[in-house]
Coordinates of C-alpha atoms and ligand atoms in Angstrom, one line a residue:
M246 CA 218.6 259.5 261.7
L247 CA 216.7 257.3 259.2
P248 CA 216.8 253.5 260.0
M249 CA 219.2 251.6 257.9
L250 CA 217.7 249.9 254.8
N251 CA 217.1 246.2 254.9
V252 CA 218.1 243.9 252.0
D253 CA 214.7 243.8 250.4
Q254 CA 214.5 247.6 250.4
A255 CA 218.0 247.8 248.9
L256 CA 217.0 245.3 246.2
G257 CA 213.9 247.3 245.4
L258 CA 216.0 250.5 245.0
I259 CA 218.4 248.6 242.7
R260 CA 215.5 247.4 240.5
E261 CA 214.0 250.9 240.4
T262 CA 217.3 252.5 239.5
V263 CA 218.7 250.1 236.9
S264 CA 217.2 250.1 233.4
S265 CA 217.8 247.5 230.8
A266 CA 220.5 248.1 228.3
P267 CA 219.5 249.3 224.8
K268 CA 219.0 246.2 222.6
Q269 CA 221.4 245.3 219.8
A270 CA 221.6 242.6 217.1
S271 CA 223.9 239.7 217.9
S272 CA 225.0 236.8 215.8
L273 CA 223.8 233.5 217.1
L274 CA 227.3 232.4 217.8
D275 CA 227.8 235.3 220.2
A276 CA 224.3 235.3 221.7
L277 CA 224.9 232.5 224.3
G278 CA 224.3 233.9 227.8
S279 CA 222.5 237.0 226.7
R280 CA 218.8 237.6 226.9
L281 CA 216.5 238.1 224.0
A282 CA 215.3 241.7 223.7
E283 CA 212.2 240.8 221.7
K284 CA 209.8 237.9 221.6
I285 CA 210.3 235.5 218.7
V286 CA 207.4 234.6 216.5
C287 CA 207.7 231.4 214.5
P288 CA 208.3 232.3 210.8
E289 CA 207.4 228.8 209.4
D290 CA 205.9 225.5 210.5
S291 CA 208.1 223.0 212.1
P292 CA 208.6 220.5 210.7
P293 CA 208.1 222.4 207.4
F294 CA 206.7 219.2 205.7
D295 CA 205.2 215.8 206.8
K296 CA 208.3 213.7 207.5
S297 CA 209.2 210.2 208.2
M298 CA 210.3 209.4 211.7
M299 CA 211.7 205.9 210.7
D300 CA 213.8 204.2 208.1
G301 CA 211.2 202.0 206.4
F302 CA 208.5 201.8 203.8
A303 CA 205.8 204.4 203.0
V304 CA 202.5 202.9 202.2
R305 CA 198.7 203.6 202.3
S306 CA 197.1 202.5 205.6
S307 CA 194.1 201.3 203.7
D308 CA 196.4 198.5 202.3
L309 CA 197.3 197.2 205.7
R310 CA 196.0 194.3 207.7
I311 CA 197.6 192.0 210.4
G312 CA 199.8 189.3 208.8
E313 CA 202.0 189.4 205.7
I314 CA 201.3 191.8 202.8
E315 CA 203.2 192.2 199.6
F316 CA 204.0 195.5 198.0
S317 CA 205.7 196.6 194.8
K318 CA 208.6 199.0 195.6
I319 CA 208.4 202.0 193.1
G320 CA 211.3 204.0 194.4
E321 CA 213.6 205.1 197.3
L322 CA 213.6 208.4 199.1
A323 CA 216.5 209.8 201.3
A324 CA 216.3 212.8 203.6
G325 CA 216.9 216.1 201.7
H326 CA 215.1 214.9 198.6
E327 CA 211.5 215.0 197.4
S328 CA 209.6 212.3 195.5
T329 CA 207.7 213.1 192.3
L330 CA 206.0 209.7 192.5
S331 CA 202.6 209.2 194.1
I332 CA 202.0 206.0 196.0
G333 CA 199.0 204.0 194.8
S334 CA 197.3 200.9 196.3
G335 CA 199.8 198.0 196.7
Q336 CA 202.8 200.3 196.2
T337 CA 205.5 201.4 198.5
I338 CA 208.6 203.7 198.5
Q339 CA 211.5 202.9 200.7
I340 CA 212.0 206.0 202.8
M341 CA 214.7 207.2 205.2
T342 CA 214.2 209.0 208.5
G343 CA 213.7 212.8 207.9
A344 CA 212.5 212.4 204.3
P345 CA 209.2 214.0 203.2
I346 CA 206.3 211.6 203.0
P347 CA 205.4 211.0 199.3
E348 CA 202.0 211.8 198.0
G349 CA 199.5 209.0 198.6
A350 CA 201.2 207.4 201.6
D351 CA 200.0 208.0 205.2
V352 CA 202.0 205.4 207.2
V353 CA 205.6 204.3 207.4
I354 CA 206.4 200.7 208.4
P355 CA 209.9 200.3 209.9
V356 CA 212.4 198.4 207.9
E357 CA 212.7 195.8 210.7
Q358 CA 209.2 194.6 209.7
S359 CA 210.2 194.1 206.0
R360 CA 211.6 191.3 203.8
E361 CA 212.9 191.7 200.2
L362 CA 211.3 189.2 197.9
G363 CA 213.3 190.1 194.9
D364 CA 212.1 191.7 191.7
S365 CA 211.2 194.9 193.6
R366 CA 208.7 193.0 195.7
I367 CA 208.6 193.7 199.5
C368 CA 206.8 191.8 202.2
L369 CA 205.7 193.7 205.2
T370 CA 204.7 191.9 208.4
L371 CA 202.2 193.4 210.9
E372 CA 201.5 192.0 214.3
S373 CA 198.9 194.6 215.2
E374 CA 196.7 197.2 213.5
V375 CA 198.4 200.3 212.2
A376 CA 196.5 203.6 212.2
S377 CA 197.0 206.3 209.6
G378 CA 199.8 208.7 210.5
R379 CA 202.0 206.1 212.2
N380 CA 205.7 207.1 212.2
I381 CA 204.9 210.4 210.4
L382 CA 205.6 213.7 212.0
R383 CA 203.0 216.1 210.5
Q384 CA 203.9 219.5 209.3
G385 CA 203.6 222.1 212.1
T386 CA 203.4 219.5 214.9
N387 CA 206.3 221.2 216.9
M388 CA 205.3 224.8 216.2
R389 CA 203.2 226.7 213.7
V390 CA 203.8 229.8 211.7
D391 CA 202.9 233.0 213.7
E392 CA 203.0 231.3 217.1
D393 CA 205.0 233.0 219.9
V394 CA 207.8 230.6 220.6
I395 CA 210.4 232.4 222.8
A396 CA 209.5 235.2 225.2
S397 CA 211.4 238.5 225.3
G398 CA 213.9 238.4 228.2
Q399 CA 214.5 234.6 227.9
L400 CA 218.1 233.6 228.6
I401 CA 219.8 232.3 225.5
R402 CA 221.1 228.8 226.2
P403 CA 222.3 226.2 223.7
Q404 CA 218.7 225.0 223.1
E405 CA 217.5 228.6 222.3
I406 CA 220.4 228.9 219.9
A407 CA 219.3 225.7 218.2
L408 CA 215.7 226.7 217.9
L409 CA 216.6 230.2 216.6
A410 CA 218.9 228.5 214.1
E411 CA 216.0 226.1 213.1
M412 CA 213.9 229.2 212.4
G413 CA 216.7 230.7 210.2
L414 CA 217.4 233.6 212.6
A415 CA 221.1 234.1 212.2
H416 CA 221.0 237.5 214.0
V417 CA 218.8 238.1 217.0
P418 CA 217.9 241.2 219.1
V419 CA 219.6 240.8 222.5
Y420 CA 220.4 242.9 225.6
P421 CA 224.2 243.2 225.4
K422 CA 226.3 241.6 228.1
P423 CA 227.3 244.3 230.6
S424 CA 230.9 245.4 231.0
V425 CA 232.0 245.6 234.6
A426 CA 235.1 247.4 235.7
I427 CA 236.6 246.1 239.0
L428 CA 238.5 248.6 241.1
A429 CA 240.1 247.4 244.3
T430 CA 241.1 250.3 246.6
G431 CA 243.6 250.4 249.5
D432 CA 247.2 251.3 250.3
E433 CA 247.6 247.9 251.9
L434 CA 247.0 245.9 248.7
V435 CA 249.6 244.3 246.5
P436 CA 249.0 242.3 243.3
V437 CA 248.6 238.5 243.9
D438 CA 252.1 237.7 242.5
A439 CA 253.9 240.3 244.7
T440 CA 255.3 239.6 248.2
P441 CA 253.4 241.7 250.7
G442 CA 255.5 244.1 252.8
P443 CA 254.8 245.1 256.4
G444 CA 251.0 245.7 256.9
Q445 CA 250.3 244.7 253.3
I446 CA 248.0 242.0 252.0
R447 CA 247.2 240.6 248.5
N448 CA 244.4 241.9 246.4
S449 CA 242.2 238.8 246.4
N450 CA 238.9 240.6 245.9
A451 CA 239.6 241.7 242.3
L452 CA 240.1 238.2 241.0
M453 CA 237.1 236.8 242.9
L454 CA 234.8 239.6 241.7
A455 CA 236.0 239.1 238.1
Q456 CA 234.9 235.4 238.3
Q457 CA 231.6 236.4 239.9
V458 CA 231.1 238.9 237.0
S459 CA 231.8 236.2 234.4
A460 CA 229.6 233.7 236.2
A461 CA 226.8 236.3 236.0
G462 CA 227.2 236.4 232.2
A463 CA 228.9 239.8 232.2
V464 CA 232.3 240.9 231.0
P465 CA 234.9 241.9 233.7
E466 CA 237.8 244.3 233.4
I467 CA 240.2 244.5 236.4
L468 CA 241.7 247.9 236.8
D469 CA 245.0 248.7 238.6
I470 CA 244.7 249.0 242.4
A471 CA 243.6 252.5 243.5
R472 CA 245.6 254.0 246.3
D473 CA 244.0 255.7 249.3
N474 CA 244.6 259.3 248.0
R475 CA 242.1 261.4 246.2
E476 CA 244.1 261.9 243.0
D477 CA 244.7 258.2 242.3
L478 CA 241.2 257.2 243.3
R479 CA 239.7 260.0 241.2
A480 CA 241.6 259.0 238.0
K481 CA 240.8 255.3 238.4
I482 CA 237.1 256.0 239.1
Q483 CA 237.0 258.0 235.8
Q484 CA 238.5 255.0 234.1
G485 CA 235.9 252.7 235.7
L486 CA 233.0 254.9 234.8
Q487 CA 233.5 254.1 231.1
A488 CA 232.0 250.6 231.8
D489 CA 228.3 249.8 232.2
F490 CA 229.0 248.9 235.9
L491 CA 231.8 249.9 238.2
C492 CA 232.4 247.7 241.3
L493 CA 234.9 249.1 243.8
S494 CA 236.0 247.2 246.8
G495 CA 237.1 248.8 250.1
G496 CA 237.1 252.3 251.4
V497 CA 233.3 252.6 251.9
S498 CA 233.0 252.5 255.7
A499 CA 233.9 255.1 258.3
G500 CA 237.7 255.3 258.3
K501 CA 239.6 258.5 257.6
L502 CA 240.8 257.1 254.3
D503 CA 237.4 255.7 253.2
L504 CA 237.3 258.1 250.3
V505 CA 235.1 256.1 248.0
P506 CA 231.7 257.6 248.7
S507 CA 232.8 261.2 248.5
E508 CA 234.9 260.7 245.4
L509 CA 232.0 258.9 243.7
E510 CA 229.7 261.8 244.4
R511 CA 232.3 264.2 243.2
A512 CA 232.5 262.2 239.9
G513 CA 228.8 262.8 239.4
V514 CA 227.6 259.5 240.7
R515 CA 224.3 260.0 242.5
K516 CA 224.0 258.0 245.7
V517 CA 221.0 255.7 245.9
F518 CA 221.9 254.1 249.2
H519 CA 224.7 253.7 251.6
K520 CA 224.6 250.9 254.3
V521 CA 222.3 248.0 254.6
A522 CA 221.4 246.2 257.8
M523 CA 223.1 243.0 257.0
K524 CA 226.2 241.0 258.0
P525 CA 228.5 240.8 256.2
G526 CA 228.3 243.8 254.0
K527 CA 226.8 246.6 256.0
P528 CA 228.8 249.5 254.5
I529 CA 227.7 248.8 250.8
W530 CA 227.2 251.8 248.6
F531 CA 225.2 252.0 245.4
G532 CA 224.7 254.8 243.0
K533 CA 224.2 255.8 239.3
R534 CA 226.0 258.2 237.1
E535 CA 223.4 259.6 234.7
T536 CA 224.9 262.5 232.9
E537 CA 223.8 261.3 229.4
P538 CA 222.3 258.0 228.5
A539 CA 225.4 257.0 226.7
S540 CA 227.6 257.4 229.7
E541 CA 225.3 255.9 232.3
C542 CA 227.2 253.8 234.8
Y543 CA 225.9 251.9 237.8
V544 CA 228.3 251.9 240.7
F545 CA 228.7 249.6 243.7
G546 CA 231.1 250.4 246.5
L547 CA 231.5 246.9 248.0
P548 CA 233.0 246.5 251.5
G549 CA 236.6 245.5 251.4
N550 CA 236.4 242.4 253.6
P551 CA 236.4 239.5 251.2
V552 CA 233.3 237.7 252.4
S553 CA 231.4 241.0 252.5
S554 CA 232.4 241.8 248.9
M555 CA 231.4 238.3 247.8
V556 CA 228.0 238.2 249.5
C557 CA 227.2 241.8 248.4
F558 CA 228.0 240.8 244.9
E559 CA 225.7 237.8 245.0
L560 CA 222.8 239.7 246.5
F561 CA 223.0 243.1 244.9
V562 CA 225.4 243.2 241.9
R563 CA 223.9 240.1 240.4
T564 CA 220.4 241.5 240.7
A565 CA 221.5 244.7 239.0
L566 CA 223.3 242.8 236.2
Q567 CA 220.1 240.7 235.7
K568 CA 218.0 243.8 235.4
F569 CA 220.4 245.5 233.0
S570 CA 220.5 242.3 230.9
G571 CA 216.8 242.2 230.5
S572 CA 215.8 239.6 233.0
P573 CA 212.0 239.9 233.7
N574 CA 212.4 239.0 237.3
A575 CA 215.7 240.3 238.6
S576 CA 216.2 239.1 242.2
P577 CA 218.3 236.7 244.2
Q578 CA 216.9 233.1 244.0
L579 CA 216.4 232.0 247.5
L580 CA 215.8 228.3 248.3
E581 CA 214.4 226.8 251.5
A582 CA 216.4 224.3 253.5
E583 CA 216.1 222.5 256.9
L584 CA 218.7 223.1 259.6
T585 CA 220.7 220.0 260.5
K586 CA 221.7 221.5 263.9
K587 CA 220.8 224.2 266.3
F588 CA 222.2 227.6 265.4
E589 CA 222.6 230.7 267.7
Q590 CA 223.4 234.3 266.9
R591 CA 223.4 237.7 268.5
G592 CA 223.4 241.1 266.8
D593 CA 221.1 243.5 265.3
R594 CA 221.6 242.8 261.6
D595 CA 220.3 240.0 259.4
V596 CA 223.2 237.5 259.0
W597 CA 224.0 235.8 255.7
F598 CA 226.0 233.0 257.1
P599 CA 228.4 230.9 254.9
S600 CA 226.8 227.4 255.0
I601 CA 226.6 224.1 253.2
V602 CA 223.3 223.2 251.5
E603 CA 222.9 219.6 250.4
A604 CA 220.0 217.6 248.9
D605 CA 218.4 214.3 249.6
S606 CA 215.5 212.9 247.6
N607 CA 212.9 215.1 249.3
K608 CA 214.5 218.2 250.7
L609 CA 217.5 220.5 251.2
H610 CA 219.6 220.4 254.3
L611 CA 221.5 223.3 255.7
T612 CA 224.6 223.1 257.9
P613 CA 226.3 226.4 258.9
T614 CA 230.1 226.4 258.7
N615 CA 232.4 227.5 261.5
W616 CA 232.6 231.0 260.0
K617 CA 234.7 233.5 261.9
G618 CA 233.7 236.8 260.2
S619 CA 233.9 238.9 257.1
S620 CA 237.6 238.3 256.4
D621 CA 237.3 234.5 256.8
L622 CA 237.5 233.3 253.2
R623 CA 238.6 229.9 254.3
S624 CA 235.2 228.9 255.7
T625 CA 233.7 229.8 252.3
I626 CA 235.7 227.0 250.7
L627 CA 233.6 224.4 252.5
A628 CA 230.4 226.3 251.9
N629 CA 228.2 226.7 248.8
C630 CA 225.7 229.3 250.0
S631 CA 224.7 232.0 252.5
A632 CA 221.9 231.1 254.9
L633 CA 219.8 233.9 256.1
F634 CA 219.4 234.2 259.8
P635 CA 217.1 237.2 260.4
A636 CA 218.0 239.7 263.1
G637 CA 216.1 239.6 266.4
I638 CA 215.9 235.8 266.5
H639 CA 218.7 234.4 268.6
T640 CA 218.1 230.6 268.4
F641 CA 217.2 228.5 265.4
Q642 CA 216.3 224.9 266.2
R643 CA 217.4 221.9 264.3
G644 CA 214.7 221.1 261.7
E645 CA 213.7 224.7 261.3
T646 CA 213.4 226.0 257.7
V647 CA 215.8 228.8 256.6
Q648 CA 216.3 230.7 253.4
V649 CA 219.4 230.0 251.4
L650 CA 221.2 231.9 248.7
L651 CA 223.3 229.5 246.5
W652 CA 226.5 231.2 245.4
S653 CA 227.5 231.5 241.8
G654 CA 229.8 228.7 240.6
S655 CA 228.5 226.5 243.4
R656 CA 226.2 223.5 243.1
I657 CA 224.1 221.5 245.5
E658 CA 225.6 218.0 246.1
P659 CA 223.6 215.0 247.3
K660 CA 223.7 214.6 251.0
L661 CA 225.6 211.6 252.1
T662 CA 223.7 209.3 254.5
H663 CA 225.3 207.3 257.3
N664 CA 225.2 204.2 255.1
S665 CA 226.8 205.7 252.1
Ligands
LIG756 N1 233.9 252.7 262.6 C1 233.5 251.8 261.7 N2 234.4 251.0 261.2 C2 233.9 250.0 260.4 C3 232.6 249.9 260.1 C4 231.7 250.8 260.6 O1 230.5 250.8 260.4 N3 232.2 251.8 261.5 N4 232.2 248.9 259.3 C5 233.0 247.7 259.3 C6 232.5 246.8 258.3 S1 231.1 246.0 258.7 C7 233.2 246.4 257.2 S2 232.7 245.2 256.2 C8 234.5 247.1 256.9 C9 234.4 247.5 255.4 O2 235.2 248.5 255.2 P1 235.7 249.2 253.9 O3 234.8 248.8 252.8 O4 236.0 250.6 254.1 O5 237.0 248.3 253.5 P2 238.5 248.6 254.0 O6 238.5 249.2 255.3 O7 239.1 249.2 252.9 O8 238.9 247.1 254.1 C10 238.3 246.2 255.1 C11 239.2 244.9 255.2 O9 239.2 244.3 253.9 C12 240.6 244.2 253.4 N5 240.5 244.3 252.0 C13 240.2 245.5 251.4 N6 240.3 245.3 250.0 C14 240.7 244.1 249.8 C15 241.0 243.3 248.6 N7 240.9 243.9 247.4 N8 241.4 242.0 248.8 C16 241.5 241.5 250.0 N9 241.2 242.1 251.2 C17 240.9 243.4 251.1 C18 241.3 245.3 254.1 O10 242.6 245.1 254.2 C19 240.6 245.3 255.5 O11 241.2 244.3 256.3 O12 234.7 248.2 257.7 C20 234.5 248.0 259.1 N10 234.9 249.2 259.8
MOO757 O1 229.4 244.1 257.4 MO1 231.0 243.9 257.6 O2 230.9 243.2 256.0 O3 230.4 242.7 258.8 O4 232.3 242.9 258.0

């Protein structure tokens, strides 16, 4: 029998298997959270003209010296307007922030350094020398025409939207946000608002996975629970395969009613891997339906235990979604943190242990929770990450460095010291 894959090998297979989605045009309003599918080249200089950075008086620097100097004011210029006047020696135009610098001027003296003398006479007071260009933002200072300004694959955040808007790009090429169907399987499951009968439990995985999908920038659709019979499962799998991704939970291990792998293969989903040497999450299944490009679907069979589903999503599904969405480096972002106490484990699988990572001014600190296993959701409430404790090492000492996977929707809080 082949040895079970490790997490890195499984991630490698996911990156090899998942291609990025065909690009499409998106309006700027809808582009938030998508990735750019082409690099963006600057179509015009920014700023497009030399502009004033202060409300003040535009003058020639050659007229300036320390002390008080009188000027004749020949006009006023607000942002959004252009002056037809040219400034000569001894002349000034009162200018507002953002207005184009009038011809002849090469300096703006802030209004705070001015005094009206009446009869269009202005006195400017200088306490130190002023060089040409003071308080003027020259055309093209921020970016020049034909420069590459945003790389393909860049995540579109509010500031990308603003820069694209500044460049006049109302529609941009993006990788579309993936649609993700979520299919919980199991005869024991009832909807969250139903009262469980004997042997039944509530379907908590579907809602959790939907939130993880949203946090990953994708679009979830929760399907009705599939029952542990081939007909129902088959019909719901067909429904789920219409999405870009299908995430099932449950039914992937070795039980008699674990029908998911065989029904997926029957539906034309080619298995890429089944089982990874990790805890929680060992029975995870991954495959791709590739009948025609238009109906490609990537399928994850996530183990039904809630913490297993959650951690497998964070490690594997997120990585696949990143690749599909055009991320240039799709992979879980692992941080390094120092153990606050000794930790011991047994077992032959790498353990991704629900833990608390906190920050002080110079490092991250890691405290494992009192986790009781794959069904123990409660411990995850205190936690914000999984800490990786590799198989084969039984004792991890306080102060040792461990790798940490921050969960989606979680943040790192400052570590409270004894004095605080
Ligand atoms: N003989 C073996 N048995 C098991 C193995 C194995 O290798 N050999 N692996 C174990 C491991 S590890 C895990 S993890 C589980 C995963 O099993 P399945 O993916 O087949 O999941 P189920 O058996 O359907 O459910 C497991 C557990 O989770 C509960 N569950 C399922 N769906 C949901 C849901 N939507 N919301 C909340 N809870 C859910 C379910 O009731 C079970 O208690 O298999 C081990 N067995
Ligand atoms: O791998 Mo299972 O997810 O331990 O419980």
